[in-house]
Coordinates of C-alpha atoms and ligand atoms in Angstrom, one line a residue:
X341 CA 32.5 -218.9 -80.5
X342 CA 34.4 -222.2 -81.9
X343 CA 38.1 -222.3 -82.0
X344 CA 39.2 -223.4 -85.8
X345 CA 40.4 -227.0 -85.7
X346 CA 43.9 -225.6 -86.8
X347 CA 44.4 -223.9 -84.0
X348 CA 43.1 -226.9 -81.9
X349 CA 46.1 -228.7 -83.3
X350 CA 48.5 -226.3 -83.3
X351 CA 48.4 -225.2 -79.7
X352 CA 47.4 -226.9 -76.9
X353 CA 46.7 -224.0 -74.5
X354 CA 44.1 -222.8 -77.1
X355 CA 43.3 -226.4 -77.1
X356 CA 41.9 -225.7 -73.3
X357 CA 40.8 -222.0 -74.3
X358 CA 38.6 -223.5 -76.6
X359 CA 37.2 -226.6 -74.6
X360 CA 36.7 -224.1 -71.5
X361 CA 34.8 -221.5 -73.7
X362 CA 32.5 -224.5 -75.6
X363 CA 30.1 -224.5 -72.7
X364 CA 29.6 -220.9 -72.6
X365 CA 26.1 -221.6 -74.9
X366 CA 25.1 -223.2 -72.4
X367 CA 25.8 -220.1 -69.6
X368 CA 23.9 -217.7 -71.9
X369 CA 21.0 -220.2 -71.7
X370 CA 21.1 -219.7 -68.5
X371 CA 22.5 -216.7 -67.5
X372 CA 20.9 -213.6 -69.5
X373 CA 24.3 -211.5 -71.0
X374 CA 24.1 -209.1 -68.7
X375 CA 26.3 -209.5 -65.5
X376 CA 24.6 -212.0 -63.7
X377 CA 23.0 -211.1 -60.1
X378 CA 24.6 -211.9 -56.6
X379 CA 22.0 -214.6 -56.1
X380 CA 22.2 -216.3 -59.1
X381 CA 25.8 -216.7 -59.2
X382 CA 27.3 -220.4 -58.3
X383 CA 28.8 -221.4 -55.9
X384 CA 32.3 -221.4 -57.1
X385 CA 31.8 -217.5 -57.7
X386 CA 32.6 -217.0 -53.7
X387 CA 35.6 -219.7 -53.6
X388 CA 37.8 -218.3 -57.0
X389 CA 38.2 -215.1 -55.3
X390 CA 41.1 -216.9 -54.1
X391 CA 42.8 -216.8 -57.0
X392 CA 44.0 -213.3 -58.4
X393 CA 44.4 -213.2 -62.3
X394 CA 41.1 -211.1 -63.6
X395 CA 43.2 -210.2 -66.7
X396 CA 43.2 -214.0 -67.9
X397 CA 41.8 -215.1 -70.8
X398 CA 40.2 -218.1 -69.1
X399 CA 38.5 -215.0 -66.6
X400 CA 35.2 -214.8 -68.1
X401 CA 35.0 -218.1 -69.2
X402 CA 36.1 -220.6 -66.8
X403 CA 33.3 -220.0 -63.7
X404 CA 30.6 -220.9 -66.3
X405 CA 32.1 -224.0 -67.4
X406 CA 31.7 -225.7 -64.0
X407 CA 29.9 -229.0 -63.4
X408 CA 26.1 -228.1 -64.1
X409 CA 25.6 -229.7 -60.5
X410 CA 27.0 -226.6 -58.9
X411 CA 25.2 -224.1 -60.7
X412 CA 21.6 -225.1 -58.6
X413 CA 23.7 -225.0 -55.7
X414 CA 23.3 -222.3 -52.8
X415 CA 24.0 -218.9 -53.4
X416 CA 27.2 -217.4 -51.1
X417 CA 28.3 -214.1 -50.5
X418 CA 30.9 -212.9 -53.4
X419 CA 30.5 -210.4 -56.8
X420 CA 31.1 -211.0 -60.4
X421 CA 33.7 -208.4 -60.4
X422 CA 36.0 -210.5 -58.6
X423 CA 35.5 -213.7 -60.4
X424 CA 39.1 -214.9 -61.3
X425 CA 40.8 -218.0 -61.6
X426 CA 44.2 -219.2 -61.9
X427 CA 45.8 -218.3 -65.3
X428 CA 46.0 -221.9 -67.4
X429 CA 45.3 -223.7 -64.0
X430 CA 41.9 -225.7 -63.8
X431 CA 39.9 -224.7 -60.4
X432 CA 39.9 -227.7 -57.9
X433 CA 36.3 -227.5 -57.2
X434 CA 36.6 -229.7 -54.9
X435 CA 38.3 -227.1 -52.7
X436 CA 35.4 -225.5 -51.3
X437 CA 36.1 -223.4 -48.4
X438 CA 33.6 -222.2 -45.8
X439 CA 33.6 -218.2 -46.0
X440 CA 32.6 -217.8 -42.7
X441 CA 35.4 -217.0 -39.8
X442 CA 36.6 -219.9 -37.6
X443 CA 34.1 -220.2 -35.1
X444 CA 34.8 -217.6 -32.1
X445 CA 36.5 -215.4 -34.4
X446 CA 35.7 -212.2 -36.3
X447 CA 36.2 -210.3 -39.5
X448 CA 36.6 -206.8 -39.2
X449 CA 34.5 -205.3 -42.6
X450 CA 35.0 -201.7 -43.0
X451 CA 31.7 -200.3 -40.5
X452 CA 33.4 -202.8 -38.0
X453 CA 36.1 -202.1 -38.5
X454 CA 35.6 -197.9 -37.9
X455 CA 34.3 -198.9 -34.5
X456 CA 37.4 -201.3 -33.5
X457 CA 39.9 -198.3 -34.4
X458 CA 37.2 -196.2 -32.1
X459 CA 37.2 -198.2 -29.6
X460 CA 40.7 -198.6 -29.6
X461 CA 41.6 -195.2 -30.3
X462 CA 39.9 -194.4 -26.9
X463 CA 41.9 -197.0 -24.9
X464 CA 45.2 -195.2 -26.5
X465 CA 44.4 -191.5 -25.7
X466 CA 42.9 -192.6 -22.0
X467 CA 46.7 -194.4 -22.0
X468 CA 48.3 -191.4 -22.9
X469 CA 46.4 -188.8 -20.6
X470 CA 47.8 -190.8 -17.7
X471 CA 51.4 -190.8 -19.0
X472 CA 51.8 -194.6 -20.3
X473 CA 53.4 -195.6 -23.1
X474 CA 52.3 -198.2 -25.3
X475 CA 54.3 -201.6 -26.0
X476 CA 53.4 -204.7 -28.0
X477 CA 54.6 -208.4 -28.1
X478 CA 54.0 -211.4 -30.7
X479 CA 50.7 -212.8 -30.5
X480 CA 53.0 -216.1 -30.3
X481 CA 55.1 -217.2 -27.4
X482 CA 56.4 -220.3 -25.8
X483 CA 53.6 -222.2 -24.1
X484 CA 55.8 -222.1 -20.9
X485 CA 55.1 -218.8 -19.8
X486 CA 51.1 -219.9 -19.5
X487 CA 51.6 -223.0 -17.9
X488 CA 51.0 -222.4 -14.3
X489 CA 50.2 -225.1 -11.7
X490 CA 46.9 -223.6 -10.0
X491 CA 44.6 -225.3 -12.4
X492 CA 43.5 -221.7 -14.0
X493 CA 40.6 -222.8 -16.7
X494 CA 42.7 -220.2 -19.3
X495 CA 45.3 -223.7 -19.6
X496 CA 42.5 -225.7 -20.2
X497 CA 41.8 -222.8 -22.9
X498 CA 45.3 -222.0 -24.6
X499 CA 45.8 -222.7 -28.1
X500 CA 49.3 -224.4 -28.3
X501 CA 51.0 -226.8 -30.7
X502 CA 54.6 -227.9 -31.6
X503 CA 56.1 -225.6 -34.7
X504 CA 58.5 -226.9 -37.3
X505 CA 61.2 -226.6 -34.9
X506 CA 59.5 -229.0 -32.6
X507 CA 59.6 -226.1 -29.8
X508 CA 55.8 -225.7 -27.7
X509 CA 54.5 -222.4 -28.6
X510 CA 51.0 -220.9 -27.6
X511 CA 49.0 -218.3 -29.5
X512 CA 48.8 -215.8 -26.3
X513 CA 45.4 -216.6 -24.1
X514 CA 46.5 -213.0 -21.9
X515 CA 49.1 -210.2 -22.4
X516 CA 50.5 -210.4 -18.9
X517 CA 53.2 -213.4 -19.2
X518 CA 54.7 -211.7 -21.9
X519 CA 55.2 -208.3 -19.7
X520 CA 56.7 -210.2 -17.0
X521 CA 59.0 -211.8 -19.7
X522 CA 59.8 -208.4 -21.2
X523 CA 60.3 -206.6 -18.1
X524 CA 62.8 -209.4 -17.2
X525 CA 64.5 -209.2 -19.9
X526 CA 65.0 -205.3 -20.1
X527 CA 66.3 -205.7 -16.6
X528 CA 67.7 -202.3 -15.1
X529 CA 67.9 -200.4 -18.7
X530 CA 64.6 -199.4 -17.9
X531 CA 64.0 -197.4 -15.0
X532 CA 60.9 -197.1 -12.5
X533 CA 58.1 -197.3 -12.3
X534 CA 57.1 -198.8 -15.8
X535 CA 54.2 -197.6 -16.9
X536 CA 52.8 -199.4 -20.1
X537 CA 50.0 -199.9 -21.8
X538 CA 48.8 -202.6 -25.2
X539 CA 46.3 -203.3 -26.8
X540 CA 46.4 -206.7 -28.4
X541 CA 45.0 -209.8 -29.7
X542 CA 44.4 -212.7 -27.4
X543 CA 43.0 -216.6 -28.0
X544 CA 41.0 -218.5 -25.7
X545 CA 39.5 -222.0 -26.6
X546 CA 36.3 -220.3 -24.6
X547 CA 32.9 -221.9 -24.3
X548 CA 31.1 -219.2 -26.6
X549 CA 28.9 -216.8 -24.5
X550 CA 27.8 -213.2 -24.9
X551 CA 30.5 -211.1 -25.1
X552 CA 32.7 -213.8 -24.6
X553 CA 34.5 -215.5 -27.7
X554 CA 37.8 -217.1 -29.0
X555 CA 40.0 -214.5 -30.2
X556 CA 39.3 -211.0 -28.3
X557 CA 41.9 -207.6 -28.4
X558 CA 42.6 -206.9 -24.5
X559 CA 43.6 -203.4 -23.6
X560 CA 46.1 -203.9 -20.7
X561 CA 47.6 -201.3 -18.5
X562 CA 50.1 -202.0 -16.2
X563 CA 52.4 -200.4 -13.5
X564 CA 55.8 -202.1 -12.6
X565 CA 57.5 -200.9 -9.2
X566 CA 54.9 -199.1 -7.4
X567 CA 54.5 -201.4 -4.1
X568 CA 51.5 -198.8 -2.8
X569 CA 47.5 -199.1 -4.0
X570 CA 47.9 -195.5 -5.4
X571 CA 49.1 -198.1 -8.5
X572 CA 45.1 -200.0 -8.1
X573 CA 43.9 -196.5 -7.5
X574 CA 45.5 -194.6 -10.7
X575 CA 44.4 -197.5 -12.9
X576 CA 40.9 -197.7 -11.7
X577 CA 40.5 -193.9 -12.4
X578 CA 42.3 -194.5 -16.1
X579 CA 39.6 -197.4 -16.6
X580 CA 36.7 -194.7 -15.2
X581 CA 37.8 -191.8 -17.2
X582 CA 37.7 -194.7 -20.5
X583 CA 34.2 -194.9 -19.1
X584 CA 33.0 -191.4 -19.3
X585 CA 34.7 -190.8 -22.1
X586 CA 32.6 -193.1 -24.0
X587 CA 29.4 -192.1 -22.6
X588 CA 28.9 -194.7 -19.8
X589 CA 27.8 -193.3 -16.3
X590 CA 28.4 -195.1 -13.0
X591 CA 24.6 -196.2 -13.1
X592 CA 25.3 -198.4 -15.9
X593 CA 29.1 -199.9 -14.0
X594 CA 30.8 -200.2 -11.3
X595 CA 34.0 -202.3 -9.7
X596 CA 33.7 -204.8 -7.3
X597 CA 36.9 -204.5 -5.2
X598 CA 38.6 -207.0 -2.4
X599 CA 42.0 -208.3 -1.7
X600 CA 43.5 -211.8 -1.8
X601 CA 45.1 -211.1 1.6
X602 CA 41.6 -210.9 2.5
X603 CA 41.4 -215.1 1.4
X604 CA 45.4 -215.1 3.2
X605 CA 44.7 -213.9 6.3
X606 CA 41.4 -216.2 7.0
X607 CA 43.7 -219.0 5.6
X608 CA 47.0 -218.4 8.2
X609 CA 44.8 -218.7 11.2
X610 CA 44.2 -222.5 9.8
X611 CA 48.0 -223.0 8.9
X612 CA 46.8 -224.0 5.6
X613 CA 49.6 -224.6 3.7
X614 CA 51.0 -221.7 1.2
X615 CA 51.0 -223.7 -1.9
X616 CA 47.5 -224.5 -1.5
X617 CA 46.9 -220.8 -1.6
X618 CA 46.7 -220.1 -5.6
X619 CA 44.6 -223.1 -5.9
X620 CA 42.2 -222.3 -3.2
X621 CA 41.9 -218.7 -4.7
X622 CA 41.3 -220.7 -8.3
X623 CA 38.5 -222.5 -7.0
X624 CA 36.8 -219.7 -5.3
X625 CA 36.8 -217.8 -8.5
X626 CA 34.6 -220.6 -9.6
X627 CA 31.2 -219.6 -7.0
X628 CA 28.1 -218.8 -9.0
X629 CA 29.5 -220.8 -11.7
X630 CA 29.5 -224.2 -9.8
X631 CA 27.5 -226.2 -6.7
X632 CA 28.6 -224.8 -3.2
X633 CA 28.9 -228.2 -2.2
X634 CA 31.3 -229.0 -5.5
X635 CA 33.4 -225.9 -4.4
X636 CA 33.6 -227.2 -1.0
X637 CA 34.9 -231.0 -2.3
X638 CA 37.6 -229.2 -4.4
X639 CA 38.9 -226.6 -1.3
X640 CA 39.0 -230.1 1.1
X641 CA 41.3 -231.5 -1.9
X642 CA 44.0 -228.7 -1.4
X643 CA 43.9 -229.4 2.5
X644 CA 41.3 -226.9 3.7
X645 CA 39.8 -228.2 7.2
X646 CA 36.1 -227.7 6.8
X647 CA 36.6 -225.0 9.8
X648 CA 38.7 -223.6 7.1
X649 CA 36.2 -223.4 4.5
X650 CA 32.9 -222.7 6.6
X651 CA 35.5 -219.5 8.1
X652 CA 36.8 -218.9 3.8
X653 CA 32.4 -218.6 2.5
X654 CA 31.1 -216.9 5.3
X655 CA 33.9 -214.0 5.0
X656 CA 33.4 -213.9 1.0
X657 CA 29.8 -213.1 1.6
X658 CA 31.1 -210.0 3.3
X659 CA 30.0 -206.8 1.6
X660 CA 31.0 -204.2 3.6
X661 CA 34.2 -203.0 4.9
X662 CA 33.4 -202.5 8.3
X663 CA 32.4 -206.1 8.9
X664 CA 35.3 -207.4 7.2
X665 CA 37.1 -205.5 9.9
X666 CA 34.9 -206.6 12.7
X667 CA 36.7 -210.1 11.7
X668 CA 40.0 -209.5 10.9
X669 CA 40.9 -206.9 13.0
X670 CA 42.1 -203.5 11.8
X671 CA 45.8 -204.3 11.6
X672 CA 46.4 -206.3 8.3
X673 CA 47.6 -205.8 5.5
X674 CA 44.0 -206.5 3.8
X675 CA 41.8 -203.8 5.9
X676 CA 44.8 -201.5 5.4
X677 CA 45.5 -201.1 1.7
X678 CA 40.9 -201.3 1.4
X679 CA 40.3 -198.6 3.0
X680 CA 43.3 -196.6 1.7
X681 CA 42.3 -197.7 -1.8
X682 CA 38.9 -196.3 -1.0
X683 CA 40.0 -193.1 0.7
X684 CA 42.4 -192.6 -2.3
X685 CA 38.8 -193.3 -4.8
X686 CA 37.4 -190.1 -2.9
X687 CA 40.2 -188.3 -3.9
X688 CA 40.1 -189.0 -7.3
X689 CA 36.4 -188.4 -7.4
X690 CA 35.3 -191.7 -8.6
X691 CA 34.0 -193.4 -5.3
X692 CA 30.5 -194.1 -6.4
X693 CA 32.1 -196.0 -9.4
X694 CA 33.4 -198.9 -6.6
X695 CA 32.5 -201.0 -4.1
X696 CA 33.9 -203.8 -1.5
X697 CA 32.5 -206.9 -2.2
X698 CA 34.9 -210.4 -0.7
X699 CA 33.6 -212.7 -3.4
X700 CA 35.5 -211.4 -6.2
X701 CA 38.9 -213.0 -6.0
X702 CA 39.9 -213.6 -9.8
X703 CA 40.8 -216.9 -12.0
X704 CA 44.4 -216.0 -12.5
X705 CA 46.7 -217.7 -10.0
X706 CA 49.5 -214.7 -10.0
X707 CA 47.6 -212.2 -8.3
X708 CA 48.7 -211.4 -4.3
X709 CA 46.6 -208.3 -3.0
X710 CA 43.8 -205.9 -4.5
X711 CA 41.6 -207.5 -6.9
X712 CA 38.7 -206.0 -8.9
X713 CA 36.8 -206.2 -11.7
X714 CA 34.0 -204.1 -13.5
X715 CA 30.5 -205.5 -14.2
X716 CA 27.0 -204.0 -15.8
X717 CA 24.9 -203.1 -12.8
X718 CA 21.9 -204.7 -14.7
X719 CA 23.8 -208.1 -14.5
X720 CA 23.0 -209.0 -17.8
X721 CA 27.0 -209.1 -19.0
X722 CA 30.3 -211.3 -18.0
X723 CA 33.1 -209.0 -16.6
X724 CA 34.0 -205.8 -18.4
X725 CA 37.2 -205.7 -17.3
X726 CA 39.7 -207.4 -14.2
X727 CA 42.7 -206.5 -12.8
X728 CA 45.0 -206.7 -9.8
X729 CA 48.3 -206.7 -8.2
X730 CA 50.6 -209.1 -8.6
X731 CA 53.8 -208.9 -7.2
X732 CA 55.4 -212.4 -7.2
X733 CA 55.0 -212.9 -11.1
X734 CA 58.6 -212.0 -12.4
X735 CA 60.0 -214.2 -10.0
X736 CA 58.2 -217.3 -11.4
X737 CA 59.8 -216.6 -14.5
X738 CA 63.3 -216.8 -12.8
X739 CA 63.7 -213.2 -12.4
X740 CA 63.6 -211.0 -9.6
X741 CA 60.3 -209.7 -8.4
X742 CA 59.2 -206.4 -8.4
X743 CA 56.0 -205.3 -7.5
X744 CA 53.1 -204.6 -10.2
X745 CA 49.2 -203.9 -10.8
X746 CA 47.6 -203.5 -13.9
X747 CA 44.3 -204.8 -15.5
X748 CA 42.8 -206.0 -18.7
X749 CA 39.4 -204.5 -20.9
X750 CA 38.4 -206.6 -23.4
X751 CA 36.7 -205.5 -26.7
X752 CA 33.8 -207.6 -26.8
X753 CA 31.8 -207.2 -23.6
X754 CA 32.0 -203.2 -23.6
X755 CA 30.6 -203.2 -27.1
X756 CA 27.8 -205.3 -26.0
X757 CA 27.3 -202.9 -23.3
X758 CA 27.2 -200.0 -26.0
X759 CA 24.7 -201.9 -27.8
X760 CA 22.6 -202.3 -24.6
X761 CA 22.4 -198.9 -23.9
X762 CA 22.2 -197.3 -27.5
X763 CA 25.5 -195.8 -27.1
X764 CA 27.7 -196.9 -29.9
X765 CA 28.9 -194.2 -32.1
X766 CA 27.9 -193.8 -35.5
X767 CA 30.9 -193.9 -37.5
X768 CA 30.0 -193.0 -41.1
X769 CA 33.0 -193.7 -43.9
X770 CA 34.2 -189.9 -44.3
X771 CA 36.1 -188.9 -47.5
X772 CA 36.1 -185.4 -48.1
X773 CA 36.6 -184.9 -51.5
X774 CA 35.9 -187.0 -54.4
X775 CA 38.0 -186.4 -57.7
X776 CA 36.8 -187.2 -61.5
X777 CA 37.7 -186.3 -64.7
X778 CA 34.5 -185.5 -67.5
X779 CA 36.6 -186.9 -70.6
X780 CA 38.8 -190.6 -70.3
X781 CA 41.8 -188.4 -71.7
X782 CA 41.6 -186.6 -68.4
X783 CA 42.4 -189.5 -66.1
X784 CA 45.7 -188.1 -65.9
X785 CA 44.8 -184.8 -65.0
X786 CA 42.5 -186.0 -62.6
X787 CA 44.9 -187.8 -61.0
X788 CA 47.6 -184.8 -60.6
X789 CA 44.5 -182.7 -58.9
X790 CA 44.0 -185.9 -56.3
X791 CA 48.0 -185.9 -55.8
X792 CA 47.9 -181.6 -55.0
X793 CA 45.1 -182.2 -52.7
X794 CA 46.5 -185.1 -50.5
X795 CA 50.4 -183.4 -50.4
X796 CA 47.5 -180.8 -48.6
X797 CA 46.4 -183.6 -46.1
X798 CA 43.3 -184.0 -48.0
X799 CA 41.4 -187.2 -48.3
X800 CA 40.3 -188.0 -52.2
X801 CA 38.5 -190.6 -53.7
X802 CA 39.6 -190.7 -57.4
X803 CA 37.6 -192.1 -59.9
X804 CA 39.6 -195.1 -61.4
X805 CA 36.9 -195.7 -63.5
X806 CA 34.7 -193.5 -66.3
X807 CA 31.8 -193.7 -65.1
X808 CA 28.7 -191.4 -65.5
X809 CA 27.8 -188.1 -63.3
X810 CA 24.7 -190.0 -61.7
X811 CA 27.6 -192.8 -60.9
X812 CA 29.8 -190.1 -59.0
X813 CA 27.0 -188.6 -56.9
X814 CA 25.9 -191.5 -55.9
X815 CA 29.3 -192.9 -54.2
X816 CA 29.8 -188.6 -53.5
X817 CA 26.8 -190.0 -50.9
X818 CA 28.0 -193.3 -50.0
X819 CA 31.2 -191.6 -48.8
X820 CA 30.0 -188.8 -47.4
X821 CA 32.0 -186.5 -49.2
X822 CA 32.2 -182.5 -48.6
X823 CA 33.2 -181.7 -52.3
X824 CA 33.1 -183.0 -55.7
X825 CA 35.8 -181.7 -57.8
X826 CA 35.5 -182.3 -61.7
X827 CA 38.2 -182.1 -64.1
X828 CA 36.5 -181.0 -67.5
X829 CA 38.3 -179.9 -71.0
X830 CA 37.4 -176.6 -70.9
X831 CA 38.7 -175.7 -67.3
X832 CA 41.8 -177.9 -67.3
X833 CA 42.9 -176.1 -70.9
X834 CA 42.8 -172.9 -67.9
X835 CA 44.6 -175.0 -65.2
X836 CA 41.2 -174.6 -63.7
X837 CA 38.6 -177.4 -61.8
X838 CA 34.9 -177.0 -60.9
X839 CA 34.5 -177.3 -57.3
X840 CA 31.1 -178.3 -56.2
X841 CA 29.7 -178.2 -52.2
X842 CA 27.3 -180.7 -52.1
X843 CA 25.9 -180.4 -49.0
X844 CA 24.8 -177.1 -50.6
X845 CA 25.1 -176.9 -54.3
X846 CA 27.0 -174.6 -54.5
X847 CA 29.6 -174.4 -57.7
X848 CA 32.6 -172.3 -58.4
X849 CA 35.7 -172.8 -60.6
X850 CA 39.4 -172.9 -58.5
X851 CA 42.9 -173.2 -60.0
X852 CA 43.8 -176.5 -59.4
X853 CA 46.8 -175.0 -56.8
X854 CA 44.7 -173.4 -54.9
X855 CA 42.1 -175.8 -53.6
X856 CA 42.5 -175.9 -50.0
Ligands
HAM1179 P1 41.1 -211.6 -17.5 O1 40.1 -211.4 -16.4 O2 41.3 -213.1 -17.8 O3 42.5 -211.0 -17.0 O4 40.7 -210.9 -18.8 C1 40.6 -209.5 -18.7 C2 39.4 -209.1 -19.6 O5 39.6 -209.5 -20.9 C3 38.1 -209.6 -19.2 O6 37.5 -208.9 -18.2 C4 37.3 -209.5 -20.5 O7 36.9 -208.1 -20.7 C5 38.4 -209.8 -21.5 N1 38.3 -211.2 -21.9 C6 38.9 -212.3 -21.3 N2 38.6 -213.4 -22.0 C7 37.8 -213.1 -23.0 C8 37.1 -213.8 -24.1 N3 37.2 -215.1 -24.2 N4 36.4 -213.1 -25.0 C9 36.2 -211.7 -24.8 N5 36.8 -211.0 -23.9 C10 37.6 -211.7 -23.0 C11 43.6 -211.0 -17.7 O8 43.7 -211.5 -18.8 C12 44.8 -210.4 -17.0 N6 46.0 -210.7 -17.7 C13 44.5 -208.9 -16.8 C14 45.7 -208.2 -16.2 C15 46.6 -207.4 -16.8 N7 46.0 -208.3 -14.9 C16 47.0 -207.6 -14.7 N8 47.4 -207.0 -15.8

């Protein structure tokens, strides 16, 4: 394999041809001839997938001529079949780049990938059985519409820099901001009530926990202009249908339910004052997750009397309606839209799915009456989903408020739940028929049977490749695959195929139009 010195002088790109291949001597001593193994590959295998030109000349050669230090070095995930590099361009080995996801982040490979468009396809169809339509916005937006002044721990969280245009943007911690912002800006074109639904990505700088991680897709539903809980109620039965529908029971869930006017009414009869009210509700949401007495130092710094705040813990123990009523009296707005929201739960049939419990408040400042939020009855999981109404939003946005509810179901935590109880779906790749011609001058032919089947609606797998029989059934099995359909000489000559059922053997000969 030595270029002739001629050549050497004549052209300096065979100059580098020839100096790159030299070393592959050394790669054989190494490296038997056939295609080397996953594990014994270098390093650098993983890293020039980067680059795209497989058809180079340098292709082959290139890889192996790397430092020697980096042949010893770890094995990584990556196949000789895509080992490429630049075209005339030396690799910069000293670009190394970690293959794994930034931290809190996924990649969806194929299997995971099944059971995202699952999961997903769920949270559409539930959508659509209750007559919402689905919107989207960009996963971008000025950092403005998540700034708010309540000291919500999702600021602390947001992703946000300054672009090229020196404007603040944010990636989007939460999909709500960006309804209010929508809604605004459709104004009156759209009439009411909205009912939307989206499914989206969101980014959280989060303190990595189970089922809890930096990027997560939120399935939101939302109702704009419907001032009465038969909003709360309508999307708590969306959320418990989801539920079913998936195979989880109201043994394994349920939805703690209050109100923040339960947390307003306690507070007017202190004439605490109302901007201290988002924060107070902020720092509530904290219980369980921080020291009574640190909760207590934090509700005194928004001007809570400690009357106030002995009054604000004892009534957020409350677990029971009645009691709550003992104390506030049957006339507020709190008591009123609880027990209607539970009388409406009845109605829809879901009331062993929910129950009253003062504690939960939420960690989002906007919210101004029913609250709730799903857990795991066993405890071992963060909150499934949350949601609420929230009818002074638009306004802090400059527009004019209308009244709204809506929640959000994350991804992460209800496939944790799945996993817990043995209920995630097996999702098998599914192609039903897998094409291959018997002769390399059939390719074509092959290919016009592939094209007749999937004008049909018919999935195919064609074989690109020529590959042997024992080849085909073998990825026939990996893809599950109802039919094999092989293009010989003798058949095609007839405009004919063999057909085989492999689930049962059984083998006929079809004209190629007429596969179904
Ligand atoms: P949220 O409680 O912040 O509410 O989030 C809703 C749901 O999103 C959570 O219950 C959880 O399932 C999921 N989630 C939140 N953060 C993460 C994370 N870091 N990793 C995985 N999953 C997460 C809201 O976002 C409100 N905007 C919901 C809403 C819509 N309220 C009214 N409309």
């Amino acid at each position: 394999m030595a270029a002739t010195p001629s050549l050497l002088i004549l052209h300096p790109r065979l100059t580098l041809l020839a100096a790159t291949l030299r070393p592959i001597s050394l790669v054989h001593r190494q490296f038997p001839l056939h295609p080397p193994t996953r594990n014994q590959l270098p390093v650098i295998f993983a890293h020039s997938r980067l680059y795209s030109s497989s058809t180079s000349p340098l292709a082959t050669a290139t890889p192996f001529s790397a430092d020697s230090s980096n042949v010893n070095e770890t094995p990584r995930a990556g196949r000789s079949g895509s080992v490429s590099s630049p075209p005339h361009q030396a690799v910069d080995y000293a670009q190394k780049i970690d293959v794994n996801p930034p931290k809190g982040t996924r990649d969806f490979p194929p299997e995971e990938m099944r059971l995202r468009n699952w999961l997903f396809q769920n949270f559409r169809e539930v959508s659509q059985l209750f007559g919402f339509e689905e919107v989207d916005y960009p996963v971008l937006e000025s950092e403005a519409l998540f700034i708010r002044k309540a000291g919500e721990e999702i600021r602390d969280q947001l992703y946000c820099f300054e672009d090229r245009g020196n404007r603040r943007v944010a990636l989007r911690p939460e999909l709500t901001p960006s309804l209010a912002r929508l809604v605004i800006q459709k104004g009156k074109s759209v009439p009411l009530p909205i009912k939307w639904f989206a499914v989206g990505q969101c980014w959280r700088y989060e303190r990595m926990t189970r089922g809890r991680r930096r990027e997560h897709y939120q399935w939101n539903m939302d109702i704009i202009g419907v001032p009465d809980v038969t909003g709360e109620a309508e999307l708590i039965s969306s959320i418990v249908t989801f539920f079913k529908r998936i195979g989880i029971t109201s043994k394994d869930v349920g939805f703690k339910i209050s109100s923040r006017k339960v947390l307003q009414e306690v507070l007017s009869l202190y004439s605490v004052p109302e901007t201290s009210f988002a924060k107070a509700c902020i720092i509530i949401d904290k219980m369980g997750k921080i020291p009574v007495e640190e909760i207590k130092k934090e509700l005194k710094s928004v001007e809570l009397s400690n009357e106030a705040i002995e009054d604000l813990l004892q009534v957020l123990s409350m677990k029971s309606l009645t009691e709550l009523e003992e104390k506030l009296g049957g006339g507020g707005e709190a008591v009123s839209e609880l027990k209607q929201l539970f009388s409406l739960a009845e109605k829809f049939g879901y009331s062993e799915w929910i129950q009253f419990d003062a504690s939960v408040v939420r960690g989002l400042a906007y919210y101004t009456g029913i609250v709730f939020e799903g857990f795991d009855r066993e405890g071992k999981l963060r909150a499934i989903c949350g949601g609420g109404r929230y009818d002074r939003l638009l306004s802090t946005f400059g527009g004019d408020d209308l009244p709204a509810c809506g929640f959000g179901f994350g991804d992460a935590v209800i496939i944790e739940l799945l996993k817990e109880r043995q209920l995630l779906p097996e999702l098998p790749l599914e192609v039903e028929n897998i094409v291959c011609s018997l002769d390399p001058d059939l390719k074509g032919a092959a290919a016009r049977v592939a094209s007749v089947l999937r004008g049909k609606g018919q999935c195919v797998d064609l074989v690109l490749e020529n590959k042997p029989l024992k080849w085909v059934f073998k990825r026939a099995a990996r893809i599950n695959a109802r039919r094999l359909i092989l293009v010989g000489s003798a058949e095609w000559e007839k405009g004919m195929v063999v057909v085989k059922i492999l689930s049962t053997g059984e083998q006929y000969e079809a004209n190629v139009d007429e596969v179904e």
